[in-house]
Coordinates of C-alpha atoms in Angstrom, one line a residue:
Chain A
X1 CA 141.8 -124.2 95.1
X2 CA 140.9 -123.0 98.5
X3 CA 142.4 -119.7 99.8
X4 CA 142.1 -119.3 103.6
X5 CA 141.3 -115.8 104.8
X6 CA 140.0 -114.1 107.9
X7 CA 136.8 -112.3 107.8
X8 CA 137.2 -108.6 108.3
X9 CA 134.0 -107.4 110.1
X10 CA 134.7 -103.8 109.2
X11 CA 134.2 -104.5 105.5
X12 CA 131.1 -106.6 105.3
X13 CA 127.9 -105.4 103.6
X14 CA 124.8 -107.1 104.9
X15 CA 123.4 -107.7 101.4
X16 CA 122.9 -111.3 100.3
X17 CA 126.0 -112.5 98.3
X18 CA 125.4 -113.3 94.7
X19 CA 125.5 -116.9 93.8
X20 CA 129.0 -118.2 92.8
X21 CA 127.6 -119.4 89.5
X22 CA 126.3 -116.0 88.5
X23 CA 129.4 -114.2 89.7
X24 CA 131.6 -116.5 87.6
X25 CA 129.5 -116.8 84.5
X26 CA 128.4 -113.2 83.9
X27 CA 131.5 -111.2 83.4
X28 CA 132.8 -108.2 81.5
X29 CA 136.3 -109.1 80.6
X30 CA 136.8 -108.0 77.0
X31 CA 140.2 -109.8 76.6
X32 CA 138.0 -112.9 76.5
X33 CA 135.1 -111.6 74.4
X34 CA 132.6 -108.8 74.5
X35 CA 129.6 -110.9 75.6
X36 CA 129.3 -111.3 79.3
X37 CA 128.9 -115.1 78.8
X38 CA 132.2 -115.3 76.8
X39 CA 134.8 -115.1 79.6
X40 CA 133.6 -118.2 81.5
X41 CA 134.2 -120.3 78.4
X42 CA 137.3 -118.6 77.0
X43 CA 139.4 -117.7 80.0
X44 CA 140.6 -121.3 80.5
X45 CA 143.5 -120.4 78.2
X46 CA 144.9 -117.9 80.8
X47 CA 148.0 -119.2 82.5
X48 CA 148.1 -117.7 86.0
X49 CA 151.4 -119.2 87.1
X50 CA 154.1 -118.2 86.8
X51 CA 152.9 -114.6 87.2
X52 CA 154.7 -111.5 88.2
X53 CA 153.6 -107.9 88.8
X54 CA 156.0 -105.1 88.2
X55 CA 155.5 -102.2 90.5
X56 CA 157.4 -99.1 89.3
X57 CA 157.4 -95.5 88.4
X58 CA 157.6 -92.7 91.0
X59 CA 158.6 -95.0 93.9
X60 CA 161.7 -95.3 96.0
X61 CA 161.6 -99.1 96.1
X62 CA 160.3 -100.5 92.7
X63 CA 159.8 -104.2 92.9
X64 CA 158.6 -107.2 90.9
X65 CA 156.5 -109.6 92.9
X66 CA 155.5 -113.0 91.9
X67 CA 152.1 -114.4 92.9
X68 CA 153.4 -116.3 95.9
X69 CA 155.0 -113.2 97.4
X70 CA 151.8 -111.3 96.8
X71 CA 149.8 -114.0 98.6
X72 CA 152.2 -113.7 101.6
X73 CA 152.7 -109.9 101.6
X74 CA 150.0 -109.2 104.1
X75 CA 147.3 -111.2 106.0
X76 CA 144.5 -112.2 103.7
X77 CA 141.1 -110.9 104.6
X78 CA 137.6 -111.8 103.4
X79 CA 135.5 -108.7 102.7
X80 CA 132.0 -108.6 101.2
X81 CA 131.6 -105.7 98.8
X82 CA 128.8 -104.5 96.5
X83 CA 129.8 -104.4 92.9
X84 CA 128.0 -102.0 90.6
X85 CA 128.5 -102.3 86.9
X86 CA 128.1 -99.1 84.8
X87 CA 125.6 -101.1 82.7
X88 CA 123.1 -101.0 85.5
X89 CA 123.4 -104.3 87.3
X90 CA 125.0 -105.2 90.6
X91 CA 126.3 -108.1 92.6
X92 CA 127.6 -108.7 96.1
X93 CA 130.9 -110.6 96.3
X94 CA 133.0 -112.0 99.1
X95 CA 136.5 -111.0 97.9
X96 CA 139.8 -112.1 99.4
X97 CA 142.8 -109.9 99.6
X98 CA 144.2 -106.9 101.5
X99 CA 144.2 -103.2 101.3
X100 CA 146.2 -101.9 98.4
X101 CA 147.8 -99.5 100.9
X102 CA 149.9 -102.5 102.0
X103 CA 151.7 -102.4 98.6
X104 CA 151.9 -98.6 98.7
X105 CA 153.6 -98.7 102.1
X106 CA 156.3 -101.1 100.8
X107 CA 157.2 -99.3 97.6
X108 CA 157.3 -95.9 99.1
X109 CA 155.9 -93.5 96.5
X110 CA 157.9 -90.3 95.9
X111 CA 156.4 -86.8 96.2
X112 CA 155.8 -87.0 92.4
X113 CA 153.4 -89.9 92.6
X114 CA 149.9 -88.5 92.2
X115 CA 148.2 -91.4 90.4
X116 CA 148.4 -95.2 90.2
X117 CA 148.1 -96.9 86.8
X118 CA 147.1 -100.6 86.6
X119 CA 147.8 -102.5 83.4
X120 CA 146.2 -105.8 82.5
X121 CA 148.0 -108.6 80.7
X122 CA 147.7 -108.4 76.9
X123 CA 148.8 -111.7 75.4
X124 CA 147.1 -112.7 72.1
X125 CA 148.0 -116.3 72.7
X126 CA 146.1 -116.5 75.9
X127 CA 143.4 -113.8 75.3
X128 CA 141.3 -114.3 72.1
X129 CA 139.4 -111.1 72.7
X130 CA 142.6 -109.0 71.9
X131 CA 142.0 -109.7 68.2
X132 CA 139.0 -107.4 68.3
X133 CA 139.7 -103.7 68.2
X134 CA 136.9 -102.8 70.7
X135 CA 139.5 -101.2 73.1
X136 CA 143.1 -100.1 73.0
X137 CA 145.1 -102.9 74.4
X138 CA 146.5 -103.4 77.0
X139 CA 143.6 -102.5 79.3
X140 CA 144.8 -99.6 81.5
X141 CA 142.9 -98.3 84.5
X142 CA 143.9 -95.7 87.1
X143 CA 143.2 -94.2 90.5
X144 CA 144.3 -91.0 92.2
X145 CA 146.9 -91.9 94.8
X146 CA 144.5 -91.0 97.7
X147 CA 141.8 -93.3 96.2
X148 CA 144.3 -96.1 95.8
X149 CA 145.4 -95.6 99.4
X150 CA 141.9 -95.8 100.8
X151 CA 141.5 -98.9 103.0
X152 CA 138.5 -100.0 100.9
X153 CA 140.7 -100.4 97.8
X154 CA 141.4 -104.1 97.8
X155 CA 144.3 -105.9 96.2
X156 CA 142.3 -109.0 95.4
X157 CA 143.6 -112.6 95.1
X158 CA 140.5 -114.6 95.7
X159 CA 136.7 -114.8 96.1
X160 CA 134.2 -117.1 97.7
X161 CA 137.0 -118.8 99.7
X162 CA 139.0 -119.7 96.7
X163 CA 141.7 -118.2 94.4
X164 CA 140.2 -116.0 91.7
X165 CA 138.7 -117.8 88.8
X166 CA 140.3 -116.7 85.5
X167 CA 137.2 -115.0 84.2
X168 CA 137.1 -112.8 87.4
X169 CA 140.7 -111.5 86.8
X170 CA 143.0 -114.1 88.1
X171 CA 145.5 -114.2 89.6
X172 CA 145.5 -110.7 90.9
X173 CA 143.2 -107.7 90.4
X174 CA 142.1 -104.6 92.1
X175 CA 138.6 -104.0 93.6
X176 CA 137.4 -100.4 94.1
X177 CA 133.8 -100.9 95.4
X178 CA 132.6 -97.3 95.2
X179 CA 133.4 -97.0 91.5
X180 CA 131.8 -98.7 88.5
X181 CA 133.2 -102.2 87.9
X182 CA 135.4 -101.3 84.9
X183 CA 137.6 -99.2 87.2
X184 CA 138.8 -102.4 88.9
X185 CA 141.5 -103.7 86.6
X186 CA 141.8 -107.5 86.2
X187 CA 144.8 -109.8 85.7
X188 CA 147.3 -107.1 86.6
X189 CA 150.9 -107.3 85.3
X190 CA 152.1 -103.8 86.0
X191 CA 151.4 -101.1 88.6
X192 CA 152.9 -97.7 87.9
X193 CA 152.9 -94.7 90.2
X194 CA 152.8 -91.7 88.0
X195 CA 152.6 -87.9 88.1
X196 CA 149.9 -87.4 85.4
X197 CA 146.4 -88.7 85.3
X198 CA 146.6 -92.1 83.4
X199 CA 144.9 -92.5 80.1
X200 CA 142.4 -95.2 80.8
X201 CA 141.0 -97.7 78.4
X202 CA 137.3 -96.8 78.5
X203 CA 138.0 -93.1 78.7
X204 CA 140.1 -93.3 75.5
X205 CA 137.4 -95.4 73.8
X206 CA 134.3 -93.2 74.7
X207 CA 135.4 -90.1 76.8
X208 CA 131.8 -88.7 76.8
X209 CA 130.5 -91.9 78.4
X210 CA 133.3 -93.0 80.8
X211 CA 135.2 -90.4 82.8
X212 CA 138.4 -91.0 84.8
X213 CA 136.6 -91.0 88.2
X214 CA 133.6 -93.1 87.3
X215 CA 132.3 -93.1 90.9
X216 CA 129.0 -94.8 91.4
X217 CA 126.6 -91.8 91.3
X218 CA 122.8 -92.1 90.9
X219 CA 122.6 -88.4 90.0
X220 CA 124.9 -88.5 87.1
X221 CA 123.4 -90.4 84.2
X222 CA 125.3 -92.3 81.6
X223 CA 124.4 -90.7 78.3
X224 CA 122.4 -93.7 77.2
X225 CA 120.8 -94.8 80.4
X226 CA 119.9 -93.6 83.9
X227 CA 122.2 -94.6 86.7
X228 CA 119.5 -94.0 89.4
X229 CA 118.7 -97.7 89.8
X230 CA 120.2 -101.1 89.3
X231 CA 119.2 -104.7 88.9
X232 CA 120.8 -107.0 91.5
X233 CA 121.8 -110.2 89.7
X234 CA 119.8 -113.2 91.0
X235 CA 117.3 -111.0 92.9
X236 CA 115.7 -108.2 91.0
X237 CA 113.8 -108.8 87.8
X238 CA 110.6 -110.6 87.1
X239 CA 108.9 -109.9 90.5
X240 CA 111.0 -107.2 92.1
X241 CA 111.7 -103.9 90.5
X242 CA 115.2 -102.6 90.2
X243 CA 116.6 -101.1 93.4
X244 CA 117.8 -97.5 93.9
X245 CA 121.5 -97.0 93.4
X246 CA 123.3 -95.5 96.4
X247 CA 125.8 -92.6 96.2
X248 CA 129.3 -94.1 96.0
X249 CA 127.6 -97.5 95.9
X250 CA 126.8 -97.0 99.6
X251 CA 130.4 -96.4 100.7
X252 CA 129.8 -92.9 102.0
X253 CA 133.1 -93.0 103.9
X254 CA 134.9 -92.1 100.6
X255 CA 132.9 -88.8 100.2
X256 CA 135.7 -86.8 101.8
X257 CA 138.0 -87.8 98.9
X258 CA 135.9 -85.6 96.7
X259 CA 135.2 -82.6 98.9
X260 CA 134.8 -79.5 96.7
X261 CA 134.8 -81.4 93.5
X262 CA 131.9 -81.1 91.0
X263 CA 131.1 -84.7 90.5
X264 CA 129.0 -83.9 87.4
X265 CA 132.0 -82.5 85.8
X266 CA 134.5 -85.1 87.1
X267 CA 132.2 -88.1 86.3
Chain B
X1 CA 103.2 -124.5 40.0
X2 CA 102.4 -124.1 43.6
X3 CA 98.9 -125.1 44.7
X4 CA 96.8 -123.2 47.2
X5 CA 97.2 -126.3 49.5
X6 CA 101.0 -126.1 49.3
X7 CA 100.8 -122.4 50.2
X8 CA 98.7 -123.1 53.2
X9 CA 101.2 -125.7 54.3
X10 CA 104.1 -123.3 53.8
X11 CA 102.2 -120.7 55.9
X12 CA 101.5 -123.1 58.6
X13 CA 105.2 -124.2 58.7
X14 CA 106.4 -120.6 58.7
X15 CA 104.0 -119.8 61.5
X16 CA 105.3 -122.6 63.7
X17 CA 108.9 -121.8 62.9
X18 CA 108.4 -118.1 63.7
X19 CA 107.1 -119.0 67.1
X20 CA 110.2 -121.1 67.9
X21 CA 112.3 -118.2 69.3
X22 CA 109.4 -117.3 71.6
X23 CA 108.9 -120.9 72.6
X24 CA 112.7 -121.1 73.4
X25 CA 112.4 -118.1 75.7
X26 CA 109.5 -119.6 77.5
X27 CA 111.3 -122.9 77.8
X28 CA 114.5 -121.2 79.1
X29 CA 112.5 -119.2 81.6
X30 CA 111.0 -122.3 83.1
X31 CA 114.2 -124.3 83.1
X32 CA 116.4 -121.5 84.5
X33 CA 118.5 -121.2 81.4
X34 CA 118.2 -117.4 80.8
X35 CA 121.6 -116.8 82.5
X36 CA 122.5 -114.5 85.3
X37 CA 120.5 -111.5 84.0
X38 CA 117.3 -113.0 82.5
X39 CA 115.8 -109.6 81.7
X40 CA 118.8 -108.6 79.7
X41 CA 118.7 -111.9 77.9
X42 CA 115.0 -111.5 77.0
X43 CA 115.5 -107.8 75.9
X44 CA 118.4 -108.6 73.6
X45 CA 116.8 -111.8 72.2
X46 CA 113.5 -110.2 71.3
X47 CA 115.4 -107.2 69.9
X48 CA 117.5 -109.5 67.7
X49 CA 114.4 -111.4 66.5
X50 CA 112.6 -108.1 65.6
X51 CA 115.5 -107.3 63.4
X52 CA 115.7 -110.8 61.9
X53 CA 112.0 -110.6 61.0
X54 CA 112.3 -107.1 59.6
X55 CA 115.1 -108.4 57.3
X56 CA 113.0 -111.4 56.3
X57 CA 110.0 -109.2 55.5
X58 CA 112.1 -106.9 53.4
X59 CA 113.7 -109.8 51.6
X60 CA 110.5 -111.2 50.1
X61 CA 110.3 -108.7 47.2
X62 CA 113.9 -109.1 46.1
X63 CA 113.5 -112.9 46.4
X64 CA 110.4 -112.8 44.2
X65 CA 112.2 -110.8 41.6
X66 CA 115.3 -112.9 41.6
X67 CA 113.6 -116.3 41.7
X68 CA 110.3 -115.6 40.0
X69 CA 108.6 -117.4 42.9
X70 CA 105.8 -114.9 43.1
X71 CA 103.8 -116.9 45.7
X72 CA 106.3 -115.8 48.3
X73 CA 104.4 -112.6 48.6
X74 CA 101.8 -114.6 50.4
X75 CA 104.2 -115.1 53.3
X76 CA 105.1 -111.5 53.7
X77 CA 102.3 -110.3 55.9
X78 CA 103.0 -113.1 58.5
X79 CA 106.7 -112.2 58.6
X80 CA 105.8 -108.5 59.1
X81 CA 103.4 -109.4 61.9
X82 CA 106.0 -111.5 63.6
X83 CA 108.4 -108.6 63.4
X84 CA 105.7 -106.6 65.2
X85 CA 105.2 -109.5 67.7
X86 CA 108.8 -109.6 68.7
X87 CA 109.0 -105.8 68.8
X88 CA 106.0 -105.8 71.1
X89 CA 107.7 -108.3 73.4
X90 CA 110.9 -106.2 73.3
X91 CA 109.0 -103.1 74.2
X92 CA 106.9 -104.8 76.9
X93 CA 110.1 -106.1 78.6
X94 CA 111.4 -102.6 78.6
X95 CA 108.2 -101.1 80.0
X96 CA 107.6 -103.9 82.5
X97 CA 110.9 -105.0 83.9
X98 CA 112.9 -101.8 83.4
X99 CA 110.2 -99.5 84.6
X100 CA 107.6 -101.7 86.2
X101 CA 104.9 -99.9 84.2
X102 CA 105.9 -96.5 85.5
X103 CA 104.8 -94.8 82.2
X104 CA 106.1 -91.4 83.3
X105 CA 109.5 -92.7 84.0
X106 CA 109.5 -94.6 80.8
X107 CA 108.6 -91.6 78.8
X108 CA 111.4 -89.6 80.4
X109 CA 113.7 -92.3 79.2
X110 CA 112.2 -92.1 75.7
X111 CA 112.7 -88.4 75.5
X112 CA 116.1 -88.2 77.1
X113 CA 118.0 -91.1 75.5
X114 CA 118.3 -91.0 71.7
X115 CA 118.8 -94.7 71.3
X116 CA 115.5 -95.3 73.1
X117 CA 113.8 -92.5 71.3
X118 CA 114.7 -94.1 68.0
X119 CA 113.7 -97.6 69.1
X120 CA 110.4 -96.4 70.5
X121 CA 109.6 -94.4 67.3
X122 CA 110.3 -97.5 65.2
X123 CA 107.9 -99.5 67.4
X124 CA 105.2 -96.8 67.3
X125 CA 105.5 -96.7 63.5
X126 CA 105.0 -100.5 63.4
X127 CA 101.6 -100.2 65.1
X128 CA 99.7 -98.7 62.1
X129 CA 101.3 -101.3 59.8
X130 CA 100.2 -104.1 62.0
X131 CA 96.7 -102.6 62.4
X132 CA 96.3 -102.2 58.6
X133 CA 97.6 -105.6 57.7
X134 CA 94.2 -107.3 57.1
X135 CA 92.7 -107.7 53.7
X136 CA 89.7 -105.6 54.9
X137 CA 92.0 -102.7 55.7
X138 CA 93.8 -103.0 52.4
X139 CA 90.4 -102.6 50.7
X140 CA 89.3 -99.8 52.9
X141 CA 92.4 -97.8 52.4
X142 CA 92.8 -98.6 48.7
X143 CA 95.9 -100.3 47.3
X144 CA 97.8 -97.1 46.5
X145 CA 97.3 -95.5 49.9
X146 CA 97.9 -98.8 51.7
X147 CA 101.2 -99.3 49.8
X148 CA 102.3 -95.8 50.6
X149 CA 101.6 -96.3 54.3
X150 CA 103.5 -99.6 54.3
X151 CA 106.6 -98.0 52.8
X152 CA 107.1 -96.8 56.3
X153 CA 108.8 -100.2 56.9
X154 CA 111.9 -98.8 55.1
X155 CA 112.1 -96.0 57.7
X156 CA 111.3 -98.5 60.5
X157 CA 114.2 -100.8 59.5
X158 CA 116.6 -97.8 59.3
X159 CA 115.5 -96.7 62.8
X160 CA 115.8 -100.2 64.1
X161 CA 119.4 -100.4 62.9
X162 CA 120.2 -97.0 64.3
X163 CA 118.7 -98.1 67.7
X164 CA 121.0 -101.2 67.7
X165 CA 124.0 -99.1 66.5
X166 CA 123.7 -96.6 69.3
X167 CA 123.0 -99.3 71.8
X168 CA 126.3 -100.9 70.9
X169 CA 128.2 -97.6 70.3
X170 CA 129.5 -97.0 73.9
X171 CA 131.0 -100.5 73.9
X172 CA 132.6 -99.9 70.6
X173 CA 131.2 -103.2 69.4
X174 CA 129.9 -102.7 65.9
X175 CA 130.3 -106.1 64.4
X176 CA 126.6 -107.0 64.7
X177 CA 125.1 -103.5 63.8
X178 CA 127.4 -103.5 60.7
X179 CA 126.1 -106.9 59.7
X180 CA 122.4 -106.1 60.2
X181 CA 123.0 -102.6 58.6
X182 CA 124.6 -104.1 55.5
X183 CA 121.8 -106.6 55.1
X184 CA 119.1 -103.9 55.3
X185 CA 121.2 -101.6 53.1
X186 CA 121.4 -104.3 50.4
X187 CA 117.7 -105.0 50.6
X188 CA 116.8 -101.3 50.2
X189 CA 119.4 -100.6 47.5
X190 CA 118.0 -103.4 45.4
X191 CA 114.6 -101.7 45.5
X192 CA 116.2 -98.4 44.7
X193 CA 117.8 -100.0 41.6
X194 CA 114.6 -101.8 40.5
X195 CA 112.1 -99.0 41.2
X196 CA 114.0 -95.9 40.5
X197 CA 117.4 -96.2 38.7
X198 CA 116.6 -99.1 36.3
X199 CA 113.3 -97.6 35.0
X200 CA 115.1 -94.3 34.5
X201 CA 117.9 -95.9 32.5
X202 CA 115.4 -97.8 30.4
X203 CA 113.3 -94.7 29.7
X204 CA 116.5 -93.0 28.5
X205 CA 117.3 -96.0 26.2
X206 CA 113.8 -96.1 24.8
X207 CA 113.7 -92.5 23.8
X208 CA 115.3 -92.0 20.3
X209 CA 118.3 -89.8 20.4
X210 CA 117.1 -86.4 19.3
X211 CA 118.6 -85.0 16.1
X212 CA 120.0 -81.6 16.4
X213 CA 117.9 -79.9 13.7
X214 CA 114.8 -81.9 14.7
X215 CA 115.0 -80.7 18.2
X216 CA 114.8 -77.1 17.2
X217 CA 111.9 -77.8 15.0
X218 CA 110.1 -79.6 17.8
X219 CA 110.6 -76.6 20.1
X220 CA 109.3 -74.2 17.5
X221 CA 106.3 -76.4 16.9
X222 CA 105.4 -76.4 20.5
X223 CA 105.4 -72.7 20.6

């Protein structure tokens, strides 16, 4: 279904958007299988209504919002973001949503809140991939509070002018464009504001490969491949070589969040 | 039994069948069916087929022994060469599309990343086997030396599995490496049994049990 939104000119990269077909048929969503071609076939079993998201933890006003209230919580914007996967490929996607800071404002974090933890649905009946022990379920991701508050961090409800397709994390996900894609949790059912750094799914599974921060950084290699370049889906490949990966995926405005931090150590 | 004509037919059929995965890739490339990331598709597909052909090559000897169909050996060279063919495609995809023939960059990758080091070594080791696969080379080297050289395939198969294993390791997705690894392990263990353990057991059985007194006499005699 269509999802009307107003373009936000402040958040538009000029790169050519990836085709809808590629963006919806090449997905990492392990709850629906480990192959990138699995989710498009298997995610049909996900029921996205009714859906509620519990927002809790170190907040003055915890709340549980259903999907309709989330859609009405703030004006919907269309933003075109680059998406860089840790595997070395990238896309350009027109998302629909609003800054996650809109949520933060409403729940009023206490002084104890230092991190935000996002939990994905884990229902064996709807998600065949949960039978495989590749990750600890449910999928948990997290951000530092100041990262979560950054205007770029998008609470996402749609893409390409429509509500999110199931395989892309329907009905609500987060999008953090300066971090590798796996940091952007899909099909979120719980958002917790917490004091300690959350234990995140990929970090638990392979801590030497996936750090908590996981900022896009061409200078910090993944142990098994270089992160210096990437292949833009639908563009680079047979005729064009891979393109150079940009620091923070090109979102240099987030650099100030990491002043004084050794990004090789906090990868 | 099997006539030479039937063997030729079997070879021709096997040759055609072995080219099918390659033909499928070409067809998919021209009909836009390689998916969103064609290079990844080709890389994985050719890697998979290299492993399949390695397994097939290694299964000929056990099959012969188990079925008594000794003519099967006549198919082994072709299977081995197809393993090399798909490995070469796999490597070329890596060199071409991942590095656009920047050999320096590629070598950096080979040195720095263990899973590539291992895969690259396996490929390099396959080259002498492919080169010495002709009848002429068997003659020139002599059967013994040729056989010794071609035992490298055991190492190559192990390196191939390790390459695949490490490639999947970060994603914690071991189902396929375990499957391939088990197949190769069984194929190699059968050889270990037939070539090393079984003959040893038989030798032990053949030797008459030494009598206590006799043994001492023998020793004395030797002195």
